[in-house]
Amino acid sequence: MKKILGATAAMFLSLGVFAQNEINYTVSFPNAVHHEAEVSMLIPNVPAGKLTVRMSRSSPGRYATHEFGKNVYGLKAFDDSGKELLLNQSAGDVYEIPNHGKSVKITYTIFGNWIDGTYAGFDETHAHMNIPATFAFPVGMDSRARLVKFNYSGKQNWKVATQLKPMGNDTYYASNLQYFMDSPTEIANYKTASWQVKNTDGKMQTIHLISHSNDNQQTVDNYAVMLKKMVDEHLAVWGEFPAYDYGNYYFLQDVYPDNAGDGMEHRNSTSIVQRTPKIEGYESSLLGTFSHEYFHSWNVERLRPKTLEPFNFTHSNMSNELWLAEGFTQYYGALLLTRAGFKTVDNASQTFSGLVNAVLSSPGAKNFSPIQASRYAVFADAGVAIDQTNKGNIFLSYYTYGAATALALDLRLRADFKLTLDDYMRALWKAYGKPEIAYTVPDLEKTLAVLTKNPAFAADFFKRYIYGTEKNDYAKLLLNAGFVLRKANPGKAYTGLMRLTFENGKAVLPQTTSGTPAYAAGLDVGDVLLTMDGVEVKDQAALNKITEAHKPGDVVDVTYAYRGEAKTTRLTFTENPALEIVSVEKTGGSLTREMESFRDKWLSTQVKTKQ
C-alpha cells in the first residue's frame, strides 16, 4: 500500500497518479472554536451509474438510530478536474450524483458539540470523533479500504489516539467500512500511560490509557496501575486476551464536567467520557465504566450475536441477545471491581439488591422476557424520538435484566454443578468468541447444556428465564453465599410515588407504575397532586410524612388537578415492596464455613499469584 503524503492538494493530485481503490479522507479543524470540522472524501474508480453518498444513521455499540446527517452542511461534489458536479439530496442524509467521471471528491462541513461515545465534538482543546457521526461514505463500497489524514496544524500539542492503523504523516488506515466506523478517534494534548501484557500464545500486546483531562502525569500513571489490576481480573475470567489488531488496545478517556458522559465499546478501544472535574479524587467512582467497556473487548466485540453482524449503518440492528451481550457485561463490570478489591462485599450486595429489586418488581420484567427487552433496544438506546412512551411499564433495561439473569445463573452453576459463570463465558469464548463465529440464542443454550452435561437444565433455564418471564429464587440462591434477601421496609406504607417534581410550589407527578397504589388510584404523569388525607402536599417531605403516618391497608382521599380540572380519588396504601440484600452476619445469623467458602470463591480475586 502506498502512503498518502501532503494535504488536500496532494490527494487531488493522486487522482491521476495512483490506481488505488482506497477511499481517502482528509479532516481539518480551521473553525474548531465554533465546533466545525472540514471533511473531504476522495473516491477513486467510481463505477458507472449513479453514485450515492450518505451519512450513517446508526453507530457501533448503539442499538437505536441517530440522525448524524443533521449536522452536515455545504456538501459538494467535484470531478477529477475540480469541476463541481450536480448532486441531488434524496433524503436528509443521502446525496446522489447522477453523472460523474472515474473519480469523485466530496467536501462538507460537520458540526459537533456533544462529547460522548456516540456523537462528535470539536473545540479548541480537542477533536473528539465518533466516526459514523463525522464521516460520510459511498454506498456499495463497504469492502474498500479507507485512508484518513488528520490536519491539525496550529493546535497546541495535539496528537492522535485511535485504533486505526498508523501509516505515518498523520495518516491512518482501515481495511473496510466496518472497521473504519468502529474506530473512535481523539486528537488532543492528552496524557498517556501504557503497559504490556503477554497472551497465552506468547505474543506481547500493549494496553494504553489515553486521558484528555485536567490531571498531571503522575495521576494518569497511578490510574493506569489501578486499571492494570482491573484488567488482570478480566483476564482471569476469560483465560486469554483477545488478539488485538495491530497489538494495541486503547482506553480513550475524556474527563470534563460539561461532557455528556458515556462509555462505548469498540473492537480494540473504548470511548469513555466522564463528567468529573478531573480523575484525581474520583478514581474509584470512574472505574465502573472502564470495567464494563473492557469486558466488551471479549463479549460483543468478538463473542458477537449474529443479529449484529454485519452492523447496519442505515438502520438499527434488532438483537435478541443484548441480555447477554450487555447484561452479562454489566454483571461482570461490577463483580470484577469487587474481585480486584476496588469495591467491598457490602458494595457488591448493594449492586445485587438493585438488580433483584428491578427484576422482581418492575412490570417490564414481570410481563416481558429478556429477549423482548433486548429487542426494545431499537427504541430505548438513546433513540431520537421526543414523545413520551410507556417505557416504565413495559421495559426493563436489558442491562439490568441481563445482569440479574447472570447473577442467578452464576449462583445456580456454583450451587448445582460446581461450575461458575466464568466457566460458561470461557466455553462461549472457545466456541464462538475466539474463532469469531456469530452466535444465536439456541447456540447459547447448547453451550450451557454441554458445559453442565445436563441438556434438561439448559432447556429449562432458557425456557423459563430467557424466552419466558419466570423469575429465579434469588433468596435461596443468595443464601448459599451467606446473603439474606429480605424486605427493606417491612410493615411500612407505600404509595408508589417516588420523587415528585415541584414546579412553582406544585407537585407534578411522573409516570406511575403499574401495580402500585398510585396507578390503581388513577393517578398518572402530569397530574398535580394537591392534598392527601387532607394535608397539602407542598414538597417531598410533606408526602413522606403523610406516608409514614399510615400503614398498609389504610385508605386516604386524594385531590389533584389534571389540565386545570380539580379531581378526587382514593388511594390504598400497600406494604413497601423494596428488597435488600444483607450479609447473614448483619441479620444476627451465622455465616457457616460452606457459606464463607462459597462467597470467597465468588467474590474474591481469581488472579493466580506467581510463585
XYZ file of C-alpha atoms in Angstrom:
611
model
C 0.000 0.000 0.000
C 1.262 3.491 -0.859
C 1.189 6.161 1.815
C -0.692 9.362 1.112
C 1.557 12.402 1.603
C 0.578 16.010 1.961
C -2.832 17.546 2.438
C -5.890 18.016 0.248
C -3.920 19.197 -2.786
C -1.835 16.025 -2.776
C -4.997 13.963 -2.582
C -6.334 15.760 -5.641
C -3.033 15.076 -7.445
C -3.376 11.397 -6.650
C -6.396 11.188 -8.943
C -4.219 10.749 -11.974
C -1.258 9.098 -10.296
C -2.483 6.163 -8.233
C -4.618 3.276 -9.371
C -5.843 2.615 -5.865
C -9.274 1.689 -4.580
C -8.755 3.173 -1.127
C -11.254 5.841 -0.184
C -9.241 8.806 1.057
C -10.435 11.251 3.699
C -8.883 14.439 4.966
C -10.279 16.217 8.019
C -9.143 19.596 9.333
C -10.284 21.985 12.058
C -9.891 25.625 10.950
C -13.061 26.680 12.812
C -12.891 24.397 15.845
C -13.682 27.316 18.155
C -17.167 27.224 16.617
C -17.337 23.433 16.698
C -16.840 22.785 13.000
C -14.604 20.414 11.063
C -13.964 20.331 7.322
C -14.013 16.915 5.662
C -13.076 15.834 2.157
C -13.540 12.360 0.717
C -11.829 11.219 -2.481
C -13.435 8.204 -4.157
C -11.320 6.665 -6.976
C -12.518 4.143 -9.558
C -16.184 5.026 -9.198
C -18.378 2.539 -11.108
C -20.550 3.840 -13.926
C -24.045 4.925 -12.991
C -25.432 6.941 -10.119
C -23.091 7.443 -7.137
C -24.794 7.600 -3.751
C -23.066 9.103 -0.736
C -24.601 9.171 2.726
C -24.137 9.691 6.434
C -24.760 6.874 8.865
C -27.965 6.616 10.907
C -26.522 4.212 13.458
C -23.265 3.568 15.253
C -21.389 0.516 16.591
C -22.342 -0.098 20.212
C -25.623 1.794 19.857
C -28.841 -0.059 19.088
C -31.172 2.775 18.052
C -30.954 5.154 15.113
C -29.269 8.556 15.280
C -29.600 11.210 12.625
C -25.976 12.128 12.061
C -26.849 13.799 8.755
C -28.447 16.752 10.551
C -25.017 18.238 11.316
C -23.699 18.096 7.733
C -23.901 21.185 5.510
C -22.233 22.690 2.483
C -21.790 19.266 0.881
C -20.420 19.483 -2.660
C -19.114 17.049 -5.278
C -16.285 17.577 -7.798
C -14.826 15.602 -10.703
C -11.117 14.937 -11.215
C -10.625 18.311 -12.907
C -12.134 20.187 -9.984
C -15.444 20.893 -11.732
C -18.444 20.905 -9.417
C -20.922 18.119 -10.122
C -24.696 18.164 -9.904
C -25.999 16.347 -6.854
C -29.450 15.632 -5.511
C -30.237 15.321 -1.801
C -32.780 12.494 -1.909
C -33.060 12.199 1.888
C -31.797 14.139 4.884
C -28.593 12.105 4.963
C -28.401 10.805 1.365
C -26.833 12.533 -1.647
C -26.903 11.262 -5.244
C -24.518 12.244 -8.041
C -26.108 11.085 -11.330
C -23.212 11.969 -13.648
C -19.522 11.779 -12.808
C -16.134 10.661 -14.056
C -13.794 7.974 -12.790
C -13.059 9.800 -9.539
C -15.230 11.979 -7.319
C -14.302 14.268 -4.476
C -16.851 15.148 -1.782
C -16.404 18.067 0.633
C -18.585 19.201 3.517
C -18.659 20.865 6.917
C -19.614 18.869 10.004
C -20.774 20.495 13.242
C -20.110 18.686 16.504
C -20.548 19.842 20.087
C -21.637 16.777 22.050
C -18.905 14.892 23.871
C -19.997 11.304 24.403
C -19.451 7.913 22.798
C -21.961 8.421 20.009
C -21.506 11.882 18.546
C -18.650 14.235 17.692
C -17.260 17.302 19.408
C -14.781 19.897 18.173
C -13.319 22.830 20.087
C -10.006 24.490 20.779
C -8.972 21.737 23.207
C -9.622 18.629 21.117
C -11.343 16.836 18.262
C -13.462 14.031 19.687
C -14.732 11.886 16.840
C -17.116 9.007 16.687
C -16.538 8.011 13.074
C -20.181 7.499 11.942
C -21.024 10.962 13.302
C -18.164 12.517 11.338
C -17.564 10.769 8.009
C -19.850 10.214 5.025
C -19.363 7.108 2.895
C -20.191 5.913 -0.641
C -22.902 3.275 -0.808
C -21.903 -0.124 -2.203
C -18.174 0.193 -1.491
C -18.076 -1.226 2.045
C -15.228 -3.639 1.289
C -12.861 -0.900 0.151
C -10.068 0.202 2.472
C -10.058 3.692 3.976
C -7.242 6.157 4.499
C -7.820 9.217 6.665
C -5.429 12.100 7.155
C -5.871 14.406 10.143
C -4.733 18.001 9.653
C -4.420 19.817 12.963
C -1.502 22.183 12.450
C -1.599 25.157 14.785
C -3.395 23.268 17.530
C -1.479 23.256 20.798
C 0.372 19.953 21.169
C -2.436 17.907 19.649
C -1.719 14.277 18.795
C -3.848 11.398 17.525
C -5.105 8.401 19.504
C -7.065 5.745 17.612
C -7.242 2.014 16.930
C -6.810 2.762 13.211
C -3.510 1.559 11.795
C -0.910 4.386 11.664
C 0.658 4.874 8.230
C 2.832 7.883 9.018
C 2.365 11.581 8.259
C -0.818 11.658 10.424
C -2.490 9.220 8.042
C -4.367 6.148 9.293
C -5.750 3.022 7.645
C -8.827 0.827 7.971
C -9.302 -2.314 5.907
C -13.003 -1.715 5.248
C -16.013 0.389 6.217
C -16.972 -1.763 9.214
C -13.560 -1.331 10.858
C -13.371 2.358 9.983
C -16.771 3.103 11.521
C -15.787 1.171 14.654
C -12.687 3.302 15.321
C -13.288 6.352 17.549
C -10.526 8.926 17.424
C -9.354 11.529 19.925
C -6.983 14.321 18.886
C -5.851 16.405 21.845
C -2.989 17.322 24.123
C -3.684 14.206 26.152
C -1.535 12.339 28.642
C -0.898 8.648 28.271
C 0.296 5.646 30.230
C 0.677 2.123 28.913
C 1.740 -1.367 29.876
C 2.407 -4.614 28.093
C 0.572 -7.897 28.527
C 1.593 -11.344 27.333
C -1.082 -13.512 25.772
C -1.247 -17.286 26.040
C 0.446 -17.608 22.641
C 3.429 -15.670 23.984
C 2.729 -12.560 21.923
C 3.063 -9.217 23.637
C 0.345 -6.582 23.358
C 0.103 -3.050 24.705
C -2.777 -1.502 26.603
C -2.906 2.297 26.530
C -4.655 4.763 28.803
C -5.265 7.977 26.847
C -6.559 10.719 29.159
C -7.723 14.105 27.976
C -8.233 15.584 31.424
C -7.002 18.290 33.750
C -4.652 15.941 35.592
C -0.904 15.689 35.925
C 1.114 12.790 34.562
C 1.524 11.198 37.984
C -2.255 10.914 38.388
C -2.580 9.272 34.977
C 0.273 6.885 35.773
C -1.322 5.947 39.086
C -4.669 5.409 37.436
C -3.074 3.087 34.899
C -1.837 0.962 37.822
C -5.432 0.650 39.025
C -6.605 -0.264 35.530
C -3.912 -2.920 35.246
C -5.242 -4.585 38.398
C -8.737 -4.465 36.935
C -7.542 -5.890 33.603
C -5.911 -8.805 35.426
C -9.306 -9.817 36.850
C -10.856 -9.675 33.391
C -8.116 -11.931 32.064
C -8.791 -14.405 34.881
C -12.396 -14.789 33.658
C -11.587 -15.408 30.005
C -8.250 -17.193 30.285
C -6.640 -15.195 27.492
C -6.666 -11.769 25.907
C -8.273 -11.136 22.541
C -5.767 -10.801 19.722
C -5.948 -7.029 19.428
C -5.489 -5.817 15.873
C -2.057 -4.214 15.458
C -1.213 -5.371 19.001
C -2.821 -2.444 20.829
C -5.882 -1.659 22.945
C -6.834 1.928 23.822
C -8.871 3.402 26.673
C -9.810 6.777 25.156
C -10.822 8.792 28.210
C -12.199 12.333 28.160
C -12.916 13.956 31.535
C -14.679 17.294 31.993
C -17.828 18.379 33.906
C -19.623 19.674 30.795
C -19.258 16.375 28.920
C -22.397 14.436 28.067
C -20.884 11.297 29.593
C -20.875 7.803 28.109
C -18.951 4.609 27.580
C -18.854 2.998 24.144
C -17.065 -0.217 23.270
C -15.159 -0.875 20.065
C -13.072 -3.734 18.751
C -9.685 -2.578 20.035
C -10.631 0.509 22.016
C -13.319 2.145 24.062
C -14.507 5.732 24.247
C -15.017 6.706 27.889
C -16.482 10.140 28.512
C -16.830 11.184 32.147
C -18.268 14.223 33.895
C -15.997 14.910 36.862
C -13.602 17.871 37.079
C -10.657 15.513 36.752
C -9.525 11.954 37.519
C -7.795 12.850 40.780
C -10.144 12.393 43.699
C -12.658 10.431 41.645
C -10.567 7.388 40.727
C -12.774 4.665 42.202
C -16.055 6.157 41.026
C -14.807 6.271 37.432
C -13.713 2.636 37.305
C -17.154 1.151 36.632
C -17.282 2.415 33.061
C -13.771 1.128 32.381
C -14.632 -2.319 33.722
C -17.857 -2.612 31.749
C -16.368 -1.420 28.464
C -13.223 -3.508 28.741
C -15.260 -6.688 29.245
C -16.801 -5.873 25.877
C -13.498 -6.452 24.101
C -14.386 -10.119 24.550
C -18.153 -10.081 24.987
C -19.869 -8.424 21.996
C -16.794 -7.351 20.048
C -15.665 -10.921 19.329
C -18.232 -13.067 21.132
C -20.864 -11.469 18.941
C -24.564 -12.101 18.217
C -25.463 -12.924 14.632
C -28.127 -10.212 14.841
C -25.352 -7.594 14.963
C -23.404 -8.965 12.002
C -22.786 -7.113 9.821
C -23.562 -3.811 11.500
C -26.138 -1.824 9.516
C -25.221 1.854 9.200
C -28.518 2.830 7.570
C -30.833 1.321 10.179
C -30.640 -0.098 13.678
C -29.883 -3.803 14.137
C -32.537 -5.516 16.238
C -30.930 -8.061 18.552
C -32.350 -10.887 20.666
C -29.191 -11.284 22.722
C -28.472 -7.974 24.423
C -29.410 -9.502 27.788
C -26.117 -11.417 27.449
C -24.076 -9.012 25.320
C -24.831 -6.027 27.561
C -26.451 -7.541 30.657
C -23.803 -10.141 31.452
C -21.202 -7.428 30.801
C -22.998 -5.216 33.316
C -22.866 -8.001 35.902
C -19.167 -8.610 35.403
C -18.284 -4.923 35.264
C -19.226 -4.575 38.933
C -18.238 -8.078 40.040
C -14.670 -7.746 38.779
C -14.153 -4.485 40.639
C -15.119 -6.374 43.801
C -12.670 -9.155 42.973
C -9.971 -6.565 42.309
C -10.547 -5.019 45.730
C -11.964 -1.699 44.495
C -15.443 -2.488 45.829
C -16.341 -4.070 49.153
C -18.619 -7.043 49.731
C -21.215 -4.566 51.030
C -20.883 -2.597 47.784
C -21.480 -5.810 45.863
C -24.578 -6.690 47.890
C -25.994 -3.211 47.222
C -25.446 -3.698 43.497
C -27.131 -7.089 43.615
C -30.017 -5.547 45.598
C -30.671 -3.121 42.766
C -30.713 -5.934 40.209
C -33.018 -8.171 42.219
C -35.431 -5.344 43.079
C -35.734 -4.409 39.428
C -36.245 -7.906 38.082
C -38.745 -8.950 40.765
C -40.824 -5.787 40.991
C -40.805 -3.949 37.671
C -43.746 -4.534 35.299
C -41.279 -4.599 32.411
C -39.702 -7.771 33.813
C -42.996 -9.188 35.025
C -44.607 -9.086 31.593
C -41.721 -9.241 29.129
C -38.799 -11.641 28.691
C -35.089 -10.782 28.441
C -35.294 -11.401 24.702
C -38.194 -8.987 24.361
C -36.306 -6.413 26.433
C -33.341 -6.826 24.090
C -35.497 -6.215 21.043
C -36.845 -2.979 22.509
C -33.341 -1.516 22.386
C -34.056 -0.089 18.926
C -36.370 2.365 20.711
C -34.676 2.665 24.107
C -30.947 3.077 23.416
C -30.723 6.881 23.349
C -33.187 6.986 20.463
C -34.103 10.264 18.812
C -37.896 10.326 19.465
C -39.137 13.084 21.777
C -42.674 11.895 22.550
C -43.440 10.177 25.838
C -43.589 6.410 25.919
C -44.956 3.832 28.353
C -41.423 2.503 28.829
C -41.670 2.467 32.613
C -44.437 -0.122 32.414
C -43.293 -2.259 29.503
C -39.500 -2.237 29.574
C -36.743 -3.184 31.969
C -33.310 -2.361 30.587
C -31.531 -5.355 29.085
C -28.502 -4.183 31.072
C -30.336 -4.692 34.369
C -32.434 -7.667 33.257
C -29.405 -9.416 31.834
C -27.244 -8.670 34.875
C -29.898 -10.121 37.176
C -30.074 -13.191 34.940
C -26.278 -13.513 35.060
C -26.376 -13.300 38.861
C -28.910 -16.116 39.046
C -27.110 -18.328 36.542
C -23.772 -17.808 38.275
C -25.239 -18.824 41.634
C -27.071 -21.813 40.157
C -23.969 -23.104 38.383
C -21.987 -22.791 41.610
C -24.627 -24.441 43.798
C -25.852 -27.200 41.484
C -22.917 -28.055 39.220
C -19.749 -26.895 40.983
C -19.216 -24.658 37.963
C -19.233 -20.871 37.580
C -20.416 -18.265 35.132
C -16.720 -17.764 34.366
C -16.694 -21.338 33.051
C -19.713 -20.563 30.867
C -18.133 -17.411 29.446
C -14.925 -19.304 28.656
C -16.948 -22.033 26.931
C -18.724 -19.417 24.811
C -15.399 -17.767 24.056
C -13.865 -21.033 22.895
C -16.835 -21.995 20.722
C -17.812 -18.620 19.255
C -15.677 -15.719 20.514
C -12.121 -16.696 19.666
C -12.998 -18.108 16.212
C -15.397 -15.139 15.780
C -18.401 -17.221 14.806
C -21.545 -15.180 15.346
C -23.959 -16.931 17.716
C -27.727 -17.226 18.192
C -29.811 -17.804 21.326
C -30.004 -21.572 20.601
C -26.190 -21.591 20.469
C -26.101 -20.096 23.968
C -28.446 -22.801 25.247
C -26.422 -25.530 23.541
C -23.197 -24.319 25.166
C -24.833 -24.330 28.609
C -26.049 -27.881 28.003
C -22.558 -29.084 27.018
C -20.910 -27.313 29.951
C -23.283 -28.710 32.584
C -23.670 -32.071 30.829
C -27.347 -31.503 31.527
C -29.408 -30.554 28.448
C -32.607 -30.678 30.520
C -31.290 -27.964 32.863
C -30.207 -25.753 29.959
C -33.533 -26.169 28.161
C -35.472 -25.429 31.335
C -33.390 -22.362 32.200
C -33.795 -20.842 28.746
C -37.484 -21.706 28.502
C -38.361 -20.176 31.860
C -35.916 -17.295 32.256
C -34.771 -16.271 28.749
C -37.717 -16.943 26.463
C -40.156 -16.677 29.370
C -40.842 -14.309 32.236
C -40.432 -16.587 35.259
C -38.011 -15.437 37.935
C -35.283 -17.302 39.769
C -35.476 -17.950 43.520
C -32.944 -15.294 44.450
C -33.447 -15.704 48.201
C -32.479 -19.378 48.044
C -29.572 -18.780 45.679
C -28.076 -15.905 47.652
C -28.272 -17.750 50.941
C -25.637 -20.174 49.609
C -23.193 -17.257 49.801
C -24.381 -16.091 53.192
C -26.597 -13.271 51.917
C -30.168 -12.727 53.054
C -32.793 -11.292 50.715
C -35.459 -9.586 52.790
C -37.916 -6.697 52.758
C -36.117 -3.419 53.294
C -39.087 -1.686 54.949
C -41.389 -4.353 56.374
C -44.753 -3.070 57.527
C -44.175 0.386 56.056
C -46.804 2.082 53.920
C -46.166 2.685 50.231
C -47.814 4.864 47.582
C -45.697 4.145 44.508
C -44.984 7.867 44.182
C -41.239 8.210 44.303
C -39.533 11.529 43.611
C -42.004 14.244 42.647
C -41.185 17.286 40.544
C -42.106 20.585 42.152
C -42.882 23.433 39.767
C -43.870 26.773 41.276
C -44.771 25.028 44.502
C -46.937 22.428 42.766
C -46.258 18.701 42.988
C -46.271 17.321 39.436
C -46.457 13.552 39.134
C -44.165 11.431 36.971
C -45.452 8.383 35.101
C -46.906 5.954 37.622
C -46.004 2.297 37.637
C -48.481 -0.486 37.033
C -49.288 -2.404 40.217
C -48.633 0.491 42.605
C -51.278 2.220 44.766
C -50.860 5.444 42.780
C -51.516 3.643 39.487
C -54.539 1.838 40.928
C -55.892 5.184 42.147
C -55.855 6.518 38.588
C -53.004 8.962 39.088
C -50.611 9.464 36.189
C -47.981 11.678 34.610
C -48.797 15.364 34.557
C -51.301 15.266 37.399
C -50.768 17.969 40.013
C -51.056 16.462 43.479
C -52.875 18.876 45.790
C -53.729 17.073 49.020
C -53.510 13.611 50.524
C -55.526 12.687 53.596
C -56.481 16.367 53.867
C -52.885 17.579 54.034
C -51.480 19.896 51.364
C -48.516 18.389 49.528
C -46.077 21.281 49.206
C -42.853 19.320 48.995
C -41.416 15.813 49.059
C -41.067 15.937 52.844
C -44.808 16.520 53.200
C -45.623 13.453 51.092
C -43.122 11.360 53.055
C -44.634 12.485 56.371
C -48.156 11.557 55.250
C -46.975 8.144 54.089
C -45.084 7.463 57.309
C -48.211 8.247 59.330
C -50.098 5.334 57.741
C -49.832 1.597 57.495
C -50.537 -0.862 54.665
C -54.272 -1.168 54.030
C -55.130 2.394 55.058
C -57.261 4.310 52.551
C -56.942 8.092 52.090
C -58.634 10.746 49.984
C -56.501 12.430 47.345
C -57.235 15.655 45.497
C -55.380 16.536 42.332
C -55.704 18.567 39.160
C -55.412 17.451 35.566
C -55.307 20.111 32.852
C -56.697 22.596 35.314
C -59.670 20.473 36.394
C -59.936 19.504 40.069
C -60.383 15.778 40.679
C -60.581 13.395 43.627
C -59.703 9.743 44.127
C -58.938 7.302 46.910
C -55.575 5.651 47.440
C -54.995 2.422 49.348
C -51.527 2.075 50.850
C -49.726 -1.237 50.379
C -46.604 -2.555 52.056
C -43.375 -1.150 50.690
C -42.121 -3.805 48.235
C -38.451 -2.771 48.289
C -35.990 -5.579 48.973
C -32.460 -5.543 50.301
C -29.598 -7.994 50.342
C -27.526 -8.083 53.521
C -24.880 -10.442 54.784
C -26.211 -13.097 57.134
C -23.864 -11.812 59.840
C -25.694 -8.470 59.870
C -29.020 -10.201 60.479
C -27.719 -11.895 63.604
C -27.350 -15.198 61.784
C -24.280 -17.375 61.463
C -22.005 -17.467 58.457
C -21.221 -21.151 58.022
C -17.937 -22.409 56.620
C -19.795 -23.531 53.500
C -21.301 -20.075 53.019
C -17.966 -18.369 53.597
C -16.219 -20.638 51.107
C -18.959 -20.102 48.527
C -18.779 -16.317 48.942
C -14.999 -16.239 48.836
C -14.804 -18.283 45.632
C -17.389 -15.999 44.062
C -16.315 -12.510 45.146
C -12.584 -12.786 45.862
C -9.764 -12.344 43.377
C -9.333 -15.021 40.746
C -5.853 -13.869 39.764
C -3.319 -16.595 40.387
C -0.261 -15.203 42.150
C 3.058 -16.279 40.715
C 5.213 -18.394 42.987
